[in-house]
Tab-separated table of C-alpha atoms in Angstrom:
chain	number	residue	atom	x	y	z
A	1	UNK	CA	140.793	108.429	124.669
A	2	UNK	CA	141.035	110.275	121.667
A	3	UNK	CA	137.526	112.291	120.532
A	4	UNK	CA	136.255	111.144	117.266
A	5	UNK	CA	135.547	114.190	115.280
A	6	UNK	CA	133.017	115.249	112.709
A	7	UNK	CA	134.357	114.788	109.137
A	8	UNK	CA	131.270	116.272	107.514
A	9	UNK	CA	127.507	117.131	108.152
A	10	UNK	CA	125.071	116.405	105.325
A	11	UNK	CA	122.183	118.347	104.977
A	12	UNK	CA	118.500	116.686	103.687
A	13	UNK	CA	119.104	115.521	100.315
A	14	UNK	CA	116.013	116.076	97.205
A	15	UNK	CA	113.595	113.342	98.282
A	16	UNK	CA	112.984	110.493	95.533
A	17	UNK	CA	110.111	107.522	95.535
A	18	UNK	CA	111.544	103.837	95.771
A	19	UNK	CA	108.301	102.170	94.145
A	20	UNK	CA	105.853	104.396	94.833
A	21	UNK	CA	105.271	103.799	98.371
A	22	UNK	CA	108.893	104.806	100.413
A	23	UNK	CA	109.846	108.294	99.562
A	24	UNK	CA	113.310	108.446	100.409
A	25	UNK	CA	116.497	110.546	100.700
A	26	UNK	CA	119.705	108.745	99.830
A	27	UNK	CA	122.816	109.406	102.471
A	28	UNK	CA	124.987	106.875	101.286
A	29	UNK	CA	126.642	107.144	98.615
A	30	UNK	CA	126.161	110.429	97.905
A	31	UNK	CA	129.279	111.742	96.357
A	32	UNK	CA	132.768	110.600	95.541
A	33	UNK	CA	133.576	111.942	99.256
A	34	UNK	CA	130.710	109.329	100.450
A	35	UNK	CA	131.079	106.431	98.284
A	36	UNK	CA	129.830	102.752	99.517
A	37	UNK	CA	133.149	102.414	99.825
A	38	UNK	CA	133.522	105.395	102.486
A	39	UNK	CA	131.307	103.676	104.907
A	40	UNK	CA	131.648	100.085	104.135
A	41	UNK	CA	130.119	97.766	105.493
A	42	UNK	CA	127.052	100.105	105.278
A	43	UNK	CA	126.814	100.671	101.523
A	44	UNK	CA	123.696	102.343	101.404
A	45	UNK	CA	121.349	104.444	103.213
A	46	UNK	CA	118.051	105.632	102.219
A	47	UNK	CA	116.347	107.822	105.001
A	48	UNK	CA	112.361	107.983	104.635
A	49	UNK	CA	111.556	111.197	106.382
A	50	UNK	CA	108.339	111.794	108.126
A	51	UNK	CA	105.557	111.950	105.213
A	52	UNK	CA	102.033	111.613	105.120
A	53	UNK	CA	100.170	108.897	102.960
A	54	UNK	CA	96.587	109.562	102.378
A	55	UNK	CA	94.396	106.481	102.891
A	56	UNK	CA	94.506	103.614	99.735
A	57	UNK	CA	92.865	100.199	99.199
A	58	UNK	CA	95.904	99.327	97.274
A	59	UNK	CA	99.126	99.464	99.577
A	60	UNK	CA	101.531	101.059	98.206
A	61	UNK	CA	105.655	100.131	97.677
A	62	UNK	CA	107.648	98.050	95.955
A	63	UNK	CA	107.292	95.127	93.824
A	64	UNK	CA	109.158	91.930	93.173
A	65	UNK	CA	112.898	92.492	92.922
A	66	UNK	CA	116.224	90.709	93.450
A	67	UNK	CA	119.130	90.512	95.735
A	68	UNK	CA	122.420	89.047	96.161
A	69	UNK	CA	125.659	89.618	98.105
A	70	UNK	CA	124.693	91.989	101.297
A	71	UNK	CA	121.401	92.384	104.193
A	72	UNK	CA	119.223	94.808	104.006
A	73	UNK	CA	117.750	96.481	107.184
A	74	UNK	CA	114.551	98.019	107.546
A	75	UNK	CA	114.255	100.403	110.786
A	76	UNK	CA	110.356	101.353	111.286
A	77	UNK	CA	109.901	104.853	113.438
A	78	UNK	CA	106.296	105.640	111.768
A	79	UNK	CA	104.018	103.091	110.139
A	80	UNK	CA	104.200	99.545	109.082
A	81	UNK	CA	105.649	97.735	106.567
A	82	UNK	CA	104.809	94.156	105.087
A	83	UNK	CA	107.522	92.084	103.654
A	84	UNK	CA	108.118	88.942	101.914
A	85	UNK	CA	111.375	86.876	100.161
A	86	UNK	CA	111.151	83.680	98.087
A	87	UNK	CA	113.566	81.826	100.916
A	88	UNK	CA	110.299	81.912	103.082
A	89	UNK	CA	111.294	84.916	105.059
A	90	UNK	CA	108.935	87.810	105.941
A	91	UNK	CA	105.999	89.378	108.040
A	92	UNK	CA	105.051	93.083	109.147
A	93	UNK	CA	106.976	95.457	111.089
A	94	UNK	CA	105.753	98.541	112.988
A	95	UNK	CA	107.004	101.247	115.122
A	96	UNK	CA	110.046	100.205	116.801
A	97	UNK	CA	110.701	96.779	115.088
A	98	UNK	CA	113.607	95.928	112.178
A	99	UNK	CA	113.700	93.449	109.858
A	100	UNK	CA	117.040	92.119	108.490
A	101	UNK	CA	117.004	90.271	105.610
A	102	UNK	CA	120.241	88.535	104.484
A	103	UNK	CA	120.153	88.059	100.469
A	104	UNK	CA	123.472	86.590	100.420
A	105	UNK	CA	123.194	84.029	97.636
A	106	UNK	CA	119.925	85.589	96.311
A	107	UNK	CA	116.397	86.608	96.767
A	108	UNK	CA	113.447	88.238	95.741
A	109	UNK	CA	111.364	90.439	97.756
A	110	UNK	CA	108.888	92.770	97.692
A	111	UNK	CA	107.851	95.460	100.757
A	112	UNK	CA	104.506	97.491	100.702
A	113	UNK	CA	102.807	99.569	103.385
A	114	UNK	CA	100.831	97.203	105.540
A	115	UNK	CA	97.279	96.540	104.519
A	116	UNK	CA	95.463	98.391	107.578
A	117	UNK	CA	98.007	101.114	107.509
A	118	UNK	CA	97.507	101.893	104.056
A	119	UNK	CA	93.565	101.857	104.776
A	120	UNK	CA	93.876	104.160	107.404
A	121	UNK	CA	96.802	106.317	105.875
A	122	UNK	CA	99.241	108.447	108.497
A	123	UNK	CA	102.713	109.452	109.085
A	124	UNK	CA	105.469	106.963	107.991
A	125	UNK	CA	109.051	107.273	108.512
A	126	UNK	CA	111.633	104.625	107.933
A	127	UNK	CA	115.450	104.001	107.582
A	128	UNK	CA	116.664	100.917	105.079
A	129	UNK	CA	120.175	100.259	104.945
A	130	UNK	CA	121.972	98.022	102.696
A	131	UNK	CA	124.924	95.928	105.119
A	132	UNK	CA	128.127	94.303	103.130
A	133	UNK	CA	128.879	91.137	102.970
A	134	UNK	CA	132.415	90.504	103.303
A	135	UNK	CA	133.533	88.170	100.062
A	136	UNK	CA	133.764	84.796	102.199
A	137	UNK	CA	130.096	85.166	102.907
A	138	UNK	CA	128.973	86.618	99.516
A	139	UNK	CA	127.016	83.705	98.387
A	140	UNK	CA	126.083	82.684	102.156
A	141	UNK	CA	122.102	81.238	102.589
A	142	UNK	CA	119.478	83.681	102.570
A	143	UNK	CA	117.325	84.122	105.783
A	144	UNK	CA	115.484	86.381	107.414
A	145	UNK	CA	115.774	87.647	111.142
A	146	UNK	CA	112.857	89.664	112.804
A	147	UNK	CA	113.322	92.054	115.652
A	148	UNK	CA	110.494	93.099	117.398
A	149	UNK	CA	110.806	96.354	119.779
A	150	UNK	CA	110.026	94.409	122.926
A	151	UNK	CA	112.933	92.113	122.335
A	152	UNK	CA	115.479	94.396	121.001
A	153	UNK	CA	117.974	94.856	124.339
A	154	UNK	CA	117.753	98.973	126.100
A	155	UNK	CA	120.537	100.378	128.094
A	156	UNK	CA	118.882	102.795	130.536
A	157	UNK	CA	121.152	106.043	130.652
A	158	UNK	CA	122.026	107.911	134.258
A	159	UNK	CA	120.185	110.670	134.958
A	160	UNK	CA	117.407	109.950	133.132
A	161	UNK	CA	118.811	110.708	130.297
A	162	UNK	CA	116.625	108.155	127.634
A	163	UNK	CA	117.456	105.041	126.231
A	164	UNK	CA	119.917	103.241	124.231
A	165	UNK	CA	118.608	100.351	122.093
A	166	UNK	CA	121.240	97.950	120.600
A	167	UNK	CA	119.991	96.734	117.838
A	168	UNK	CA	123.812	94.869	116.714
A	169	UNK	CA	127.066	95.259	117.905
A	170	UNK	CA	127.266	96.335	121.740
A	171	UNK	CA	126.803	99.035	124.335
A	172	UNK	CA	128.422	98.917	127.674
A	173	UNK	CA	128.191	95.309	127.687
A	174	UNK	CA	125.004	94.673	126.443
A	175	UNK	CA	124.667	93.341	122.996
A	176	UNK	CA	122.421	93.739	120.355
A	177	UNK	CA	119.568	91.214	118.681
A	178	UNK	CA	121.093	91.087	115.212
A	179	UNK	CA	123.830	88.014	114.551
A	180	UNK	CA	125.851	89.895	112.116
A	181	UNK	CA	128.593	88.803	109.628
A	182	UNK	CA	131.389	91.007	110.759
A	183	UNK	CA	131.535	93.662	113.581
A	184	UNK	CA	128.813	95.944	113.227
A	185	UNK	CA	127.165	98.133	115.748
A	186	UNK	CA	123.518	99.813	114.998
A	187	UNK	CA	121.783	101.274	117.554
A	188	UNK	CA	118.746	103.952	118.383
A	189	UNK	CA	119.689	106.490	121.428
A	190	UNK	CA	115.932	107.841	122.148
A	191	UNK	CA	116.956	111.051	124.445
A	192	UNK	CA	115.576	112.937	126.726
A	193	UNK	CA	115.909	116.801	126.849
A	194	UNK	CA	119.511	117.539	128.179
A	195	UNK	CA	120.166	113.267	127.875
A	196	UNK	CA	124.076	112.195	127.138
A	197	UNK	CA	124.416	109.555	124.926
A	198	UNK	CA	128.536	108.045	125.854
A	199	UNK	CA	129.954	106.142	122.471
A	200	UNK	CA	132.945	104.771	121.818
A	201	UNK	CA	134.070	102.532	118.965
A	202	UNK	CA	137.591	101.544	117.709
A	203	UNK	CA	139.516	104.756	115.265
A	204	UNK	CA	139.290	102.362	111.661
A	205	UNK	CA	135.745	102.022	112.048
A	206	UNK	CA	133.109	103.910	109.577
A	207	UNK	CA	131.211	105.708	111.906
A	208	UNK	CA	127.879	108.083	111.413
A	209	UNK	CA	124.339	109.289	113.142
A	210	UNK	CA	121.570	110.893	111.677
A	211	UNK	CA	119.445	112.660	113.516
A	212	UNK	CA	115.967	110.883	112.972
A	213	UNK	CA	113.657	113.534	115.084
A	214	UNK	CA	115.003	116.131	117.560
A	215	UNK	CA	118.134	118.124	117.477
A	216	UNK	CA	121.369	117.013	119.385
A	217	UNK	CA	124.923	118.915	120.378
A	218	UNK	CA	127.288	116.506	119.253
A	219	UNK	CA	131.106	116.575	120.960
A	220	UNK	CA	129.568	119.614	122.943
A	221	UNK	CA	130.055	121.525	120.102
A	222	UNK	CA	128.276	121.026	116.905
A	223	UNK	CA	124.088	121.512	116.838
A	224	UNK	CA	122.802	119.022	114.239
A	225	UNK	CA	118.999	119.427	113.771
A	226	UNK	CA	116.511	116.585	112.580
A	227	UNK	CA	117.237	114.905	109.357
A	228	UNK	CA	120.960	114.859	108.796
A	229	UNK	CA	123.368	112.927	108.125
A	230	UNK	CA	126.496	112.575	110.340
A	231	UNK	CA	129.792	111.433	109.007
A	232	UNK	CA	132.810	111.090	111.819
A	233	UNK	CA	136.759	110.774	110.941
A	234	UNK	CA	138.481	107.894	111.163
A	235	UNK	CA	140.512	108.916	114.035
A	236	UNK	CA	140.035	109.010	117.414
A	237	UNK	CA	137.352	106.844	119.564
A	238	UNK	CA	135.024	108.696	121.589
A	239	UNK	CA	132.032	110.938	120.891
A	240	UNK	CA	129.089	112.342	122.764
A	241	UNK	CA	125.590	113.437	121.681
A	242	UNK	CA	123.447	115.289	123.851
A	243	UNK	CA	119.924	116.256	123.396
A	244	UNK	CA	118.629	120.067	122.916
A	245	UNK	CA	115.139	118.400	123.097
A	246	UNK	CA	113.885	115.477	123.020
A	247	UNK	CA	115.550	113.788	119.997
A	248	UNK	CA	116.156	110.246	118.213
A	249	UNK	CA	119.616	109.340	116.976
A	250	UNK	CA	120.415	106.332	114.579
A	251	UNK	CA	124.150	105.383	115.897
A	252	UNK	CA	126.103	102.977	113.451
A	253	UNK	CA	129.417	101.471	113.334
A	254	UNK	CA	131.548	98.877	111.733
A	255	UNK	CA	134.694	97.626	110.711
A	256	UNK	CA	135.310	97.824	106.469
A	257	UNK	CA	136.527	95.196	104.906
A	258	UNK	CA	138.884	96.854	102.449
A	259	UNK	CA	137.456	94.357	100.024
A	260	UNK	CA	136.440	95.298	96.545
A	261	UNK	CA	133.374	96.977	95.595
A	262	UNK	CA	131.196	95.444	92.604
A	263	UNK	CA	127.722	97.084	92.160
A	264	UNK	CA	124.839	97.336	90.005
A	265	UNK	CA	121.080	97.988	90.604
A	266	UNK	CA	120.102	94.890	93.459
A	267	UNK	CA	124.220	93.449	93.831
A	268	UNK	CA	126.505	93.901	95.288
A	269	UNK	CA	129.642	91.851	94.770
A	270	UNK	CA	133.197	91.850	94.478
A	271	UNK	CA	134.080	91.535	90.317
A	272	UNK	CA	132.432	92.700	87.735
A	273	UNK	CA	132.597	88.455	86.764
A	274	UNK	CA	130.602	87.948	89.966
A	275	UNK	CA	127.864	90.293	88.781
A	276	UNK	CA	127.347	89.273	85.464
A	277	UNK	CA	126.941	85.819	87.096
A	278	UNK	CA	124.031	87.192	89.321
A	279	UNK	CA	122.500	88.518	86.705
A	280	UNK	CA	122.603	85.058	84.494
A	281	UNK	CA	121.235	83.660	87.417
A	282	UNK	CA	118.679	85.414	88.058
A	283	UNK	CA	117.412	85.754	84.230
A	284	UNK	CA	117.602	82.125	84.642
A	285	UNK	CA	114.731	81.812	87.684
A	286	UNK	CA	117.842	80.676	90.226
A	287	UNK	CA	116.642	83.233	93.323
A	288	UNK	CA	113.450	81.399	93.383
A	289	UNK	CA	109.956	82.451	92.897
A	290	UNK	CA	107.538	85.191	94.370
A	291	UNK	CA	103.760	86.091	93.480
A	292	UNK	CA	104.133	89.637	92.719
C-alpha cells in the first residue's frame, strides 16, 4: 500500500481560556489551509495542554451554553471533568475516560473541573473535539454516551511495544466503544520507548495525530515532539509512528461528507436558514432547561 504522507506539522498554537477553567490551544480550524472543512467530520479541536490549577472552592469552567447539529468529545489525560446537558445526560470523567455528547437537535451543557479536583488542584490536560453531523442526522435526538477507561477496547502491540485503545472506528479487528454517525476512527496509541504503532485507513479520509506527551518518528522519518498537531495528505493509506520515548498519540480518522458547512458560535449546520432557526429556537427556551 501506498504511505500516507505528512501534509503539514503544526506547531503549539497561543493558548486561550474556554470559560475560565480549560485553557486551550485551537488545532482545528486554524487557517484557510485547516478549515472545518479540511478535516471534516472533525470540525474542531481544542488541545488543553498540561497546566496546573491551584486549589479553588469554586470549580472552575464553563457555564450554561447551547448546541445543535454535531458531538462533542471530551478525552481526559490529566484531571477530571464534571458534565451535565438538559436531555439528562452527564457525570464525571477522569484520566482515561471520554464523554461523547451528541447535541444533534439541541442542548445545553455546562463542564467544570470536578469538585474534589478543583479542591485539591493539579495537572489537567484534556482534548475536546467537535464531530459533524452529516445533514440527515442534523436534528437527530440528543444523548449522551460515557466511556470509561476500563471498558474502552486495547489492542496489545508485538514486542511490547504499548497499547492501542480504540475509542471509535477499528483497529485490526477490534472496534471501538463509540456508536458513531458515519465512519470515524479515534484512538489513543500509549507507546513504549522504541513501540510501532501500524495504521492504515482508506486515501479520502481526513487523517491527523497530535502528539499528546512524548515524541514519536512518524513514517521513519519525521520527529514530532509533544504538543503538535499532525495533518496527513489525502493520498496514500499507510503510516507508522514509532516512539523516541515513551509517548501518547491521539490517532483520528474519518470519512468527510462533502456536505456544506454552516457555523456560528455553538452550530453547526448546513444553511445559513438552518442557523438562524437554531438560534430562534433557542432564544425561544426549545433546547430545554439547565440550572446554571
Amino acid at each position: 500500500m501506498k504511505t500516507k504522507r505528512i501534509e503539514m506539522v503544526v506547531s503549539p498554537r497561543s493558548p486561550h481560556y474556554v470559560g475560565d477553567g480549560f485553557r486551550v490551544q485551537t488545532f482545528i480550524p486554524i487557517s484557510n489551509r485547516l478549515d472545518m472543512k479540511r478535516m471534516d467530520p472533525f470540525i474542531l479541536m481544542d488541545y488543553n495542554s498540561p497546566h496546573y490549577f491551584p486549589p479553588s472552592d469554586r470549580p472552575r469552567g464553563v457555564g450554561v451554553h447551547p448546541h445543535r447539529g454535531f458531538e462533542t468529545v471530551t478525552i481526559a489525560y490529566q484531571g477530571s471533568v464534571a458534565h451535565h446537558d438538559s436531555s439528562g445526560g452527564g457525570g464525571i470523567i477522569k484520566e482515561g475516560d471520554v464523554q461523547w455528547m451528541t447535541a444533534g437537535s439541541g442542548v445545553l451543557h455546562k463542564e467544570y473541573h470536578e469538585t474534589n479536583f478543583s479542591k485539591a488542584g493539579g495537572y489537567f490536560q484534556m482534548v475536546q473535539l467537535w464531530v459533524n453531523l452529516p445533514a440527515k442526522d442534523k436534528m437527530t435526538t440528543p444523548k449522551y454516551q460515557s466511556l470509561v477507561h476500563e471498558n474502552i477496547p486495547v489492542v496489545t502491540l508485538d514486542d511490547e511495544g504499548g497499547v492501542i485503545e480504540v475509542i471509535a472506528g477499528e483497529y485490526n479487528g477490534v472496534a471501538g466503544a463509540a456508536s458513531t454517525f458515519s465512519p470515524v476512527n479515534l484512538m489513543n496509541a500509549k507507546l513504549n520507548t522504541g513501540g510501532k504503532g501500524r495504521f492504515s485507513f482508506p486515501s479520502h479520509y481526513n487523517t491527523a495525530v497530535v502528539v499528546v506527551s512524548g515524541s514519536v518518528l512518524i513514517n521513519g522519518d519525521e520527529v514530532v515532539n509533544s504538543d503538535h498537531f499532525v495533518l496527513f495528505e489525502n493520498q496514500g493509506e499507510d503510516f507508522t509512528v514509532e516512539a523516541k520515548e515513551e509517548s501518547i498519540v491521539l490517532v483520528l480518522s474519518g470519512e468527510p461528507f462533502n456536505e456544506p458547512i454552516a457555523a456560528q458560535g455553538p452550530f453547526v449546520m448546513n444553511t445559513r436558514e438552518q442557523l438562524m432557526e437554531a438560534m430562534q429556537d433557542y432564544n425561544l427556551g426549545r433546547f430545554g432547561y439547565l440550572e446554571d
